[in-house]
Short mmCIF file of C-alpha atoms and ligand atoms in Angstrom, two decimals:
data_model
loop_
_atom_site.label_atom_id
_atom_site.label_comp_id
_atom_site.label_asym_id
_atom_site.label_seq_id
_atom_site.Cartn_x
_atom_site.Cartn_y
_atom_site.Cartn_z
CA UNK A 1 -27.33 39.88 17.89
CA UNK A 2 -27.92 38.12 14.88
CA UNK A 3 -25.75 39.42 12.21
CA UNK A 4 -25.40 39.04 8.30
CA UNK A 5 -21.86 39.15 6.54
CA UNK A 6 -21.54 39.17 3.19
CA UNK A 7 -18.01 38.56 1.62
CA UNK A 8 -17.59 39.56 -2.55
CA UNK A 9 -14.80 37.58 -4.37
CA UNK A 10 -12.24 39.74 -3.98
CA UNK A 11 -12.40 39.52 0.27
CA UNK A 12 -11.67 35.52 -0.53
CA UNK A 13 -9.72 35.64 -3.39
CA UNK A 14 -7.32 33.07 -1.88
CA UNK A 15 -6.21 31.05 1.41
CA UNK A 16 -4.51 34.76 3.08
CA UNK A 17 -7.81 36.28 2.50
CA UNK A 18 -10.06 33.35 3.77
CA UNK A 19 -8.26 33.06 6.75
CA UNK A 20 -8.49 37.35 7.31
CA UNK A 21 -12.15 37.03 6.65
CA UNK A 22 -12.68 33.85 8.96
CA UNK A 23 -11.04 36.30 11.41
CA UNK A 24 -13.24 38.79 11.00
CA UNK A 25 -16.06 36.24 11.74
CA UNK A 26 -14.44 35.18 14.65
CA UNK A 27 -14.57 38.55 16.12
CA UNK A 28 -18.42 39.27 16.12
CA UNK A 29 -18.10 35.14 17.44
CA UNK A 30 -16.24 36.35 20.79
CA UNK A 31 -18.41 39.13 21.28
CA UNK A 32 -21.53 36.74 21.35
CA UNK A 33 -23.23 37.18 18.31
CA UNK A 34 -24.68 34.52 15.53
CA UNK A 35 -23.16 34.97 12.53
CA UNK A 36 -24.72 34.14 8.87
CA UNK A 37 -22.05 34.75 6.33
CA UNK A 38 -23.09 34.61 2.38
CA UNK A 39 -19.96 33.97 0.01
CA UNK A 40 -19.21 35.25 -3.58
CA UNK A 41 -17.12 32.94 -5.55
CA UNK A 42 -13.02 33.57 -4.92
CA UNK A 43 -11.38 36.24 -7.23
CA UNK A 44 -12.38 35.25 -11.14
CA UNK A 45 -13.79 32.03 -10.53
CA UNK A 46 -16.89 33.27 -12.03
CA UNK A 47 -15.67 34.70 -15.26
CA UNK A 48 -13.36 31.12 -15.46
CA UNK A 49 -15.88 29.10 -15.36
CA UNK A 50 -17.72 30.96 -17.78
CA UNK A 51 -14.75 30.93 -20.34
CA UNK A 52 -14.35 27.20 -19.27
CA UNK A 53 -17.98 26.59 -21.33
CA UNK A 54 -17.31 28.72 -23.97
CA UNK A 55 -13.71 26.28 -24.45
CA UNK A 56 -17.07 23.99 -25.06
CA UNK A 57 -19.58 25.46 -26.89
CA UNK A 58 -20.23 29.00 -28.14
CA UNK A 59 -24.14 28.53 -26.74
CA UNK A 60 -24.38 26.57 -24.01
CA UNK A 61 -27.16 25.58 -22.13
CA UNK A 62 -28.77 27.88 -19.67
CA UNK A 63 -29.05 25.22 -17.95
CA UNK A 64 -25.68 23.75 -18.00
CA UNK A 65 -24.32 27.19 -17.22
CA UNK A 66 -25.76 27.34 -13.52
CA UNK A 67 -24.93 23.84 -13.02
CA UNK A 68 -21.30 25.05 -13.58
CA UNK A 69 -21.12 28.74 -12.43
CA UNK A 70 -22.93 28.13 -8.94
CA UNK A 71 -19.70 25.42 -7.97
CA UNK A 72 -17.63 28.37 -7.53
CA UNK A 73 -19.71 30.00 -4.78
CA UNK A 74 -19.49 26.45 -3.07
CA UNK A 75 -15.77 26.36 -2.94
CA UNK A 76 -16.26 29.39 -1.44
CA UNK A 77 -18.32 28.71 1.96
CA UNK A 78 -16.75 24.82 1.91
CA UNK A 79 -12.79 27.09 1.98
CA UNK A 80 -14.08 29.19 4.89
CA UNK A 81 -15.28 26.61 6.94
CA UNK A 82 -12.48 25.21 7.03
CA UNK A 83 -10.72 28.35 7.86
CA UNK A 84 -12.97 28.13 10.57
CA UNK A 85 -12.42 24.90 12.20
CA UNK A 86 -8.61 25.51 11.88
CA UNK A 87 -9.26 27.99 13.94
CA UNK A 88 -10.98 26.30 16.72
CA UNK A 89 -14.52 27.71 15.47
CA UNK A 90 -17.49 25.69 14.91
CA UNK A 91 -18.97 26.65 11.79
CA UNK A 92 -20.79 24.54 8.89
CA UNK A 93 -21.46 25.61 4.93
CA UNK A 94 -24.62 25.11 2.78
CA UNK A 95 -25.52 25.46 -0.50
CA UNK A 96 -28.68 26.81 -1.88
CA UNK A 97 -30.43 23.24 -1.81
CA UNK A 98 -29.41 22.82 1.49
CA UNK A 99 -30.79 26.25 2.88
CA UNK A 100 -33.88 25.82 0.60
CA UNK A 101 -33.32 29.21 -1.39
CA UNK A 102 -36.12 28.90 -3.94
CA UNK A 103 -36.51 31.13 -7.08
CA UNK A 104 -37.88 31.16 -10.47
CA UNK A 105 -38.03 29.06 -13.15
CA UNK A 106 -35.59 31.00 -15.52
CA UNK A 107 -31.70 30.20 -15.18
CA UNK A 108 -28.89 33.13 -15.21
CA UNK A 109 -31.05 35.80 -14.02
CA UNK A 110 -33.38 34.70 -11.63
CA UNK A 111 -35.31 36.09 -9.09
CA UNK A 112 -35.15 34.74 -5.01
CA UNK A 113 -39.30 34.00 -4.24
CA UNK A 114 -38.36 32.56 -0.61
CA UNK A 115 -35.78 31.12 1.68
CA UNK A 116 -36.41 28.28 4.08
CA UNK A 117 -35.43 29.48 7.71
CA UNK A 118 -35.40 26.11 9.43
CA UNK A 119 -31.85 24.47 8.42
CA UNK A 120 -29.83 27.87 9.30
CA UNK A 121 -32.12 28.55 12.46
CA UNK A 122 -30.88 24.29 13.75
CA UNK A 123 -27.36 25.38 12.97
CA UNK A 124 -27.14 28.70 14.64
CA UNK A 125 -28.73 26.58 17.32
CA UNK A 126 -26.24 24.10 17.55
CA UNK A 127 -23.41 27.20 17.93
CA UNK A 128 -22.46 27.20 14.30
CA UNK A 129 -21.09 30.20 12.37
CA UNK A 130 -23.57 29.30 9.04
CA UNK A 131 -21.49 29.37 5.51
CA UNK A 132 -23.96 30.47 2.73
CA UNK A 133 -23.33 30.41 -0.96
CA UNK A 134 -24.52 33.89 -2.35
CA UNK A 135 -25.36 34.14 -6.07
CA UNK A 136 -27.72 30.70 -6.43
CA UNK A 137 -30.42 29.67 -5.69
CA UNK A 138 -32.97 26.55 -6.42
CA UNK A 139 -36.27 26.51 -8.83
CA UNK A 140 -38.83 24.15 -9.38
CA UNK A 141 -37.66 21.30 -11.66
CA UNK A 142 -35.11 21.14 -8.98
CA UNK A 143 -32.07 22.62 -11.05
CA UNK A 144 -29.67 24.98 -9.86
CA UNK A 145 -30.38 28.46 -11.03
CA UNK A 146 -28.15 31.70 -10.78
CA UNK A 147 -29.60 35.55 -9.84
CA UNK A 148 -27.29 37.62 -12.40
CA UNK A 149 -24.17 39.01 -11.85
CA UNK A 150 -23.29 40.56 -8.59
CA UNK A 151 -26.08 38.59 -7.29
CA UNK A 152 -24.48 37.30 -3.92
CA UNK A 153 -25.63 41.20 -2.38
CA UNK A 154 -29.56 39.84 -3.23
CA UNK A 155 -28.30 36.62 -1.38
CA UNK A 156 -27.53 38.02 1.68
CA UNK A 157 -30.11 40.66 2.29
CA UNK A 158 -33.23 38.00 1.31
CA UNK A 159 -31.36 36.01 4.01
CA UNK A 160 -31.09 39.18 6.41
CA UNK A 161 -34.91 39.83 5.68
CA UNK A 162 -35.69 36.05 6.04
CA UNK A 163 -33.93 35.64 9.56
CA UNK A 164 -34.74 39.08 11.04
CA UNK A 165 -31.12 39.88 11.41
CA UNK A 166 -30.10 42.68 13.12
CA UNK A 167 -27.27 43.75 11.33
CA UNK A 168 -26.32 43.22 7.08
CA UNK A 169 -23.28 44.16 6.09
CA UNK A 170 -21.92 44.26 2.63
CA UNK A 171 -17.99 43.65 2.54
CA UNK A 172 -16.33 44.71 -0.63
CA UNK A 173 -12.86 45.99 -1.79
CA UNK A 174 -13.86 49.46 -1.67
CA UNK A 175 -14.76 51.08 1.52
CA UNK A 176 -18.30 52.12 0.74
CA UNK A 177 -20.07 54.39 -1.20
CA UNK A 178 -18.60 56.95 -3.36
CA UNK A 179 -20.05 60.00 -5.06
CA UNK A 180 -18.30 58.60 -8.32
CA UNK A 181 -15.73 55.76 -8.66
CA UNK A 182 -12.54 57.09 -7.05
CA UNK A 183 -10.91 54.89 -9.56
CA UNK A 184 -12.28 57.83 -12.56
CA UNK A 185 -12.53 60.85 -10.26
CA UNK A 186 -9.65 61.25 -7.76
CA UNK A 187 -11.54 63.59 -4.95
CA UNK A 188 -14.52 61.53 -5.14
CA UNK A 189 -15.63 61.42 -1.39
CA UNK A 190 -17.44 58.21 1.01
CA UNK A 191 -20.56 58.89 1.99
CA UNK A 192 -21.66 58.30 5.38
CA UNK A 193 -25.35 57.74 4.16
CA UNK A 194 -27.30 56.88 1.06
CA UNK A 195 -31.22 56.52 0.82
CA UNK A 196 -32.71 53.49 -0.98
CA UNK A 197 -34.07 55.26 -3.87
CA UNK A 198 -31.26 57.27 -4.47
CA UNK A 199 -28.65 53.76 -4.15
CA UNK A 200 -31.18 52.00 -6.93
CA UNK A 201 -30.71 55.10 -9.07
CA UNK A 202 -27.24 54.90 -8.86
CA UNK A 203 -26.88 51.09 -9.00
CA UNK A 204 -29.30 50.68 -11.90
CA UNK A 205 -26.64 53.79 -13.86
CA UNK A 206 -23.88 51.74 -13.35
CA UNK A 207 -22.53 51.79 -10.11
CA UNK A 208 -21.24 48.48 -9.26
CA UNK A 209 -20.89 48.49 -5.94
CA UNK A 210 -23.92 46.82 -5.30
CA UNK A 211 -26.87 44.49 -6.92
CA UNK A 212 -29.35 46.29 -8.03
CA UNK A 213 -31.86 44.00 -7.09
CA UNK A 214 -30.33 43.96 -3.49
CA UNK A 215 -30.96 47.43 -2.97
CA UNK A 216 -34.77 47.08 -4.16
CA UNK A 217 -35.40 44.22 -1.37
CA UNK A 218 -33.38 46.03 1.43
CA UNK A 219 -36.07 48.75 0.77
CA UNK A 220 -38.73 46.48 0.51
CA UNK A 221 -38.30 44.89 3.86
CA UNK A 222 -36.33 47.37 5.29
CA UNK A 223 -33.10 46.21 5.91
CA UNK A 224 -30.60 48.66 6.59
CA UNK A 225 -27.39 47.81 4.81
CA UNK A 226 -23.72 48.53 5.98
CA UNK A 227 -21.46 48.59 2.63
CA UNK A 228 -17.77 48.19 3.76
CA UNK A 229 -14.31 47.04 3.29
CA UNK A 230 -12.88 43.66 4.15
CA UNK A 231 -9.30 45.36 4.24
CA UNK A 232 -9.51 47.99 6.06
CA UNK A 233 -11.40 49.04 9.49
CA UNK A 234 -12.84 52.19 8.18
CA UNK A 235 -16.30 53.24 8.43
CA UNK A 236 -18.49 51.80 5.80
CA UNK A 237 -21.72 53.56 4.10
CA UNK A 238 -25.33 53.05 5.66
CA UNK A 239 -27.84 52.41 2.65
CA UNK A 240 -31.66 52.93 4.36
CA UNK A 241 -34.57 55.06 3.99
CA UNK A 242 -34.24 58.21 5.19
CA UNK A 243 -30.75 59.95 5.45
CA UNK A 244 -29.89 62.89 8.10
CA UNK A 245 -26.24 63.80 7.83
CA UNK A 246 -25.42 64.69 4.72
CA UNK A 247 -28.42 66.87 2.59
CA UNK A 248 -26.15 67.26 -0.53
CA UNK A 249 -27.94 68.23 -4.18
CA UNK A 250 -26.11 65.27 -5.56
CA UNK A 251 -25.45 62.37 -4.09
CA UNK A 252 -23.56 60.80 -6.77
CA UNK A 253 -22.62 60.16 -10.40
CA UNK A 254 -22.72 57.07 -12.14
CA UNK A 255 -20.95 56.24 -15.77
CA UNK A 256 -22.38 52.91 -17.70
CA UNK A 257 -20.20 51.85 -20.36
CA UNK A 258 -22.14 48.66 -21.89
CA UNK A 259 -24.42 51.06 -23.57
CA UNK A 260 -25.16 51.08 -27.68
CA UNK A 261 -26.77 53.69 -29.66
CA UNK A 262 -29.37 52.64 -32.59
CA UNK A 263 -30.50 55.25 -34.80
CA UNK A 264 -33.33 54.67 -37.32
CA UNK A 265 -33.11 57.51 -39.74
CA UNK A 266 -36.24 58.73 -42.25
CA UNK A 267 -38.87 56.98 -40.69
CA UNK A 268 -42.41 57.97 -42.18
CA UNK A 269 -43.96 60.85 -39.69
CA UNK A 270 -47.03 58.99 -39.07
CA UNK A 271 -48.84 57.28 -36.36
CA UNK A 272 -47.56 53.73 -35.23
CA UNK A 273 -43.95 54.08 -36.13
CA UNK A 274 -42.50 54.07 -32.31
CA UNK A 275 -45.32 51.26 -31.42
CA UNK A 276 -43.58 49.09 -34.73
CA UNK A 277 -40.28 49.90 -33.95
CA UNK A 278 -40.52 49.05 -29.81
CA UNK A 279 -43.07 46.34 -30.29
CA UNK A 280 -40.34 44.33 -32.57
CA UNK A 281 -37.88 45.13 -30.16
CA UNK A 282 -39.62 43.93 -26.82
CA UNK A 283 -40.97 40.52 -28.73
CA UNK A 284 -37.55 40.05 -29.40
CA UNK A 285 -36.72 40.73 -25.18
CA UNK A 286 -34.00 43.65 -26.05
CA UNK A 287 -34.54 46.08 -23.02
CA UNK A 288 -34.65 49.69 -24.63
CA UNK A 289 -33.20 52.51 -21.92
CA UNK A 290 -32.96 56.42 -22.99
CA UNK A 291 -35.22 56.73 -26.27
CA UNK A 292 -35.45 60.03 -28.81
CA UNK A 293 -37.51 61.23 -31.23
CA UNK A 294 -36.67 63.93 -33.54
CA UNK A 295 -39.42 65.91 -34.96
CA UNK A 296 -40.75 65.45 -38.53
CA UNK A 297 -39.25 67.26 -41.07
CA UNK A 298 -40.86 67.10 -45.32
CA UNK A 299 -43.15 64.00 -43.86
CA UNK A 300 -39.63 61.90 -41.84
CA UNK A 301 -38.43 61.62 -38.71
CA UNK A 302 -35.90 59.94 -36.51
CA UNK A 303 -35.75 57.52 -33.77
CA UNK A 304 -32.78 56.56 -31.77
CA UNK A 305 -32.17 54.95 -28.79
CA UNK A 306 -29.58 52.68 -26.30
CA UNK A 307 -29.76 49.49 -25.65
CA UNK A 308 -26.94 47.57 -23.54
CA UNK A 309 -24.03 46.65 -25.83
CA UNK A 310 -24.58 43.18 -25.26
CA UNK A 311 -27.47 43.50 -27.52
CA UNK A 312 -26.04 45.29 -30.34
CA UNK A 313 -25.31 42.30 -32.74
CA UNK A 314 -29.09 41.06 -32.30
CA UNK A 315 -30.09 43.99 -32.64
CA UNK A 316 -28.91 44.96 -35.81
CA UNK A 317 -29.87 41.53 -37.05
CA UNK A 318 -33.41 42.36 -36.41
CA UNK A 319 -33.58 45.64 -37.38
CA UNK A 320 -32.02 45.17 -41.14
CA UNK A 321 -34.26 42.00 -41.02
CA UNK A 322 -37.21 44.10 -40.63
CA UNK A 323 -35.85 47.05 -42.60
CA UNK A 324 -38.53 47.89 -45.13
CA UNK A 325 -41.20 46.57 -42.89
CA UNK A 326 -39.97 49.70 -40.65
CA UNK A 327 -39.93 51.83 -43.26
CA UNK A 328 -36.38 53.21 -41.80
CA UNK A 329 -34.04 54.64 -45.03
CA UNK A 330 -31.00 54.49 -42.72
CA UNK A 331 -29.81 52.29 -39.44
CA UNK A 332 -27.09 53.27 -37.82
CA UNK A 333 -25.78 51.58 -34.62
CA UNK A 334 -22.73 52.51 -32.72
CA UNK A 335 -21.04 51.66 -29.37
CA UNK A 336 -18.54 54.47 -29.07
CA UNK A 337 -20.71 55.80 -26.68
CA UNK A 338 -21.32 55.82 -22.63
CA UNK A 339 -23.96 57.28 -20.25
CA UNK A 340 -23.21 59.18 -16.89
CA UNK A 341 -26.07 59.84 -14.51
CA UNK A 342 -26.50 62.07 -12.01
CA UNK A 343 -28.56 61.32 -8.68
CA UNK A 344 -29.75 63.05 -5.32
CA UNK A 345 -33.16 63.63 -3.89
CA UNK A 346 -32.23 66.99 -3.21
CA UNK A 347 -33.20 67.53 -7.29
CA UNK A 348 -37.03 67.40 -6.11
CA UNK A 349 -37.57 70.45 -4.62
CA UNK A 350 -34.00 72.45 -6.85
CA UNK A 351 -34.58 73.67 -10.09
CA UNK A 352 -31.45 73.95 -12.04
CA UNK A 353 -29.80 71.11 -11.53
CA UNK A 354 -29.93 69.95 -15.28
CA UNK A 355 -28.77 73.16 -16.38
CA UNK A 356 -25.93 73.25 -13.78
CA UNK A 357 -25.00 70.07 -15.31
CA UNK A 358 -25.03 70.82 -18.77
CA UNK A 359 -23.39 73.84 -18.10
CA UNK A 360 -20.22 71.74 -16.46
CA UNK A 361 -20.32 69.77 -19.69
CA UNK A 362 -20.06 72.84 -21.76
CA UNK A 363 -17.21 74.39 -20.04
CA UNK A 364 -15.60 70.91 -20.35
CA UNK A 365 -15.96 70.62 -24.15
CA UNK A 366 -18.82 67.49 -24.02
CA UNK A 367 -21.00 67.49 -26.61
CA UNK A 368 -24.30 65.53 -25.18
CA UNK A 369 -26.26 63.56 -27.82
CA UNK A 370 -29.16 62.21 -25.63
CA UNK A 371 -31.02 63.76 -22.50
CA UNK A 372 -33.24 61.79 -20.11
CA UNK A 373 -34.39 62.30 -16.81
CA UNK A 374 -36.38 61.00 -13.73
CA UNK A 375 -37.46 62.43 -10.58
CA UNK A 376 -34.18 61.91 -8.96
CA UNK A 377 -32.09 61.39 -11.95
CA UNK A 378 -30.46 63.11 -14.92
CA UNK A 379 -28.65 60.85 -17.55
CA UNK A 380 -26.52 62.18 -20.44
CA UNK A 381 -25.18 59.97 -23.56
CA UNK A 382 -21.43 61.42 -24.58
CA UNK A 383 -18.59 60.06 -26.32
CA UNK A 384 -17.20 57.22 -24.43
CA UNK A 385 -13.82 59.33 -24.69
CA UNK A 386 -14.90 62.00 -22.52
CA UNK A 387 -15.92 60.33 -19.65
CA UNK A 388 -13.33 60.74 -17.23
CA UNK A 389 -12.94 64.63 -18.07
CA UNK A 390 -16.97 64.73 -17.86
CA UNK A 391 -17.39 62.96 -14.41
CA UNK A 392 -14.51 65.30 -13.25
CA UNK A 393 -16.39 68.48 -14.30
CA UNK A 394 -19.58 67.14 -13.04
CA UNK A 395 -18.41 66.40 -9.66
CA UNK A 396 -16.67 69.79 -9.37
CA UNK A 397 -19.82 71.71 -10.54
CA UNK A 398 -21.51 70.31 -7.89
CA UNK A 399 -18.92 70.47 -5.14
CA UNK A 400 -19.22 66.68 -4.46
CA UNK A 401 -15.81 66.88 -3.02
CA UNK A 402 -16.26 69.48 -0.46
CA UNK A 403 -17.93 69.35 3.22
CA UNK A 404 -21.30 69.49 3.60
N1 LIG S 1 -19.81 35.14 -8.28
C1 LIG S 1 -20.89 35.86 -8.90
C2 LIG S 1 -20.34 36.85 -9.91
O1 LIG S 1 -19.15 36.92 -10.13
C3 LIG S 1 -21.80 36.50 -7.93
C4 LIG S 1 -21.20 37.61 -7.09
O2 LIG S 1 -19.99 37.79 -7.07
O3 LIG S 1 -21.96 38.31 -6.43
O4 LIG S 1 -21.09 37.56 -10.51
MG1 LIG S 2 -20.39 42.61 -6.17
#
């Protein structure tokens, strides 16, 4: 069997955990299998390096940044081969030049196109375990490029896809998926299965336990993904198409806290307002999520919307810049908000399921100030303050705790 591991920074945080995770390796190694493990950088590495180019400058090159950030993933897979070798293993790391992971042009957020197959296929050939660095890959010009946070996942399921592995298994400090973050709800349960659709949903809300971009290319290619824990032996999550076991309404609730709230008040109720307001906004690349508009009232109306809190500050730049070209009386921006989703394909083909939702907020005392929805999907924006008590109705309402 060919089989794809994929380690986060936490499983190799330091020289106890590389060793436990080279044993792990090892394992599927005596049982006869080629191994492909992709690497996260250890523990914070990441976020130091970051703050190690802000010590620098407060705007540093895009460039410059991936140059930097990608070295931690390559202590990484350079540590565990070691591990390896002390261990009597044969095993050899690569970076993404190396492999030939190519992707494009943009740096910090860029997107895998295609991974060369031919340097990993000579070295599982020659009987090594093959070291991957997660998280970067290579574009044109030849520079280094990064795939956004989290982005090892991506990593290892383009290289599960790319090598027709038979097994990809995501190894994390949590023990799979959750129907909310046991961290905020205390009976929050595993789940034994998740469908693709209804992972995205929950990754895109804020769910970090995986990329969201590694869930869309396990669905486009179809690679079934085991999420699991490093520290433990227990039973991980399966994330794939179709899901038998469990046919719950819910599947599971998401919070996102890096949300903002933007508020143009007294807007002229007239055509081409929205098209001025979201035009500016999208020239200026600020992603707009959850958007309302209140109806006009003596010739006004409002507009307000969330953006991710990272964008607040340009945000507001832009939009008192372009005040009276707007034709807004009032902009009001705030981050004291945070949105909690709810997702299961079960809400398809059950009415209700909004209602029960709201209804859990009620009884909990959570005002909601904006409402969106998909097919699969219900999002709410409430006071950052009530999000623990809100995901704790929420999941009762819905029995999320219970058997099936
Ligand atoms: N090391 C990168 C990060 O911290 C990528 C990853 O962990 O997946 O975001
Ligand atoms: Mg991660």
């Amino acid at each position: 069997m060919l089989i794809v591991k994929k380690f986060g920074g936490s499983s190799v945080a330091n020289a106890d955990r590389v060793r436990h995770v080279a044993g792990l390796i090892a394992e599927d190694v005596e049982k006869g299998h080629r191994v492909i493990a992709v690497l996260s950088a250890q523990g914070d590495t990441t976020d130091e390096l970051i703050a190690k180019a802000h010590e620098i400058s407060a705007n540093p090159s895009k460039r410059e940044l991936d140059m930097l950030i990608s070295t931690g993933e390559q202590q990484s897979v350079a540590l565990m081969s070691m591990a390896l070798h002390e261990m009597g293993y044969k095993a050899i790391s690569l970076n993404a030049f190396q492999v030939g992971m190519h992707t494009t042009r943009v740096y910090g957020n860029s997107r895998l196109k295609r991974i060369d197959s031919e340097r990993i296929n000579v070295e599982l050939d020659r009987g090594n375990v093959v070291l991957v660095t997660g998280f970067q890959g290579v574009n044109r010009y030849e520079d280094y490029t990064t795939l956004g946070r989290g982005g090892s996942d991506t990593t290892a399921v383009a290289i599960a896809a790319a090598m027709h592995a038979d097994r990809c298994q995501i190894f994390t400090d949590v023990e799979g998926v959750y129907t909310a973050d046991p961290r905020i709800v205390k009976n929050a349960r595993k789940l034994k299965e998740i469908s693709y659709d209804e992972m995205l949903e929950l990754a895109s809300q804020g769910a970090k336990v995986l990329h969201n971009r590694s869930v869309e290319m396990a669905k486009r290619y179809n690679v079934v993904l085991e999420v699991l824990s490093s520290m433990t032996r227990a039973e991980g999550t399966l994330v794939k198409e179709e899901t038998q076991v469990e046919r719950l309404l819910i599947t599971g609730i998401a919070v996102d806290k890096n949300v903002a709230r933007v508020s143009l008040i007294g807007l002229a109720d007239v055509p081409g307002r929205a098209f001025r307001v979201f035009d500016l906004l999208s020239r200026n690349n600020i992603n707009v999520d959850i958007i309302l508009q209140s109806i006009g009232r003596e010739g006004t109306k409002d507009i307000s919307f969330t953006i991710s809190r990272d964008d607040m500050e340009a945000t507001r730049t832009l939009l008192e810049a372009n005040k009276e070209q707007l034709g807004a009386q009032e902009i009001q921006l705030s981050d004291q908000f945070a949105k909690i989703s709810i997702v299961g394909a079960g809400m398809i083909s059950n009415p209700g399921v909004a209602s029960k939702m709201f209804e859990a907020l009620y009884n909990a005392g959570v005002n909601i100030h904006m409402i969106s929805t998909s097919e699969i999907k219900i999002s709410v924006l409430i006071a950052q303050r009530n999000v623990e008590l809100a995901m704790e109705a929420i999941h009762d309402r819905f029995n999320m705790a219970g058997s099936i």
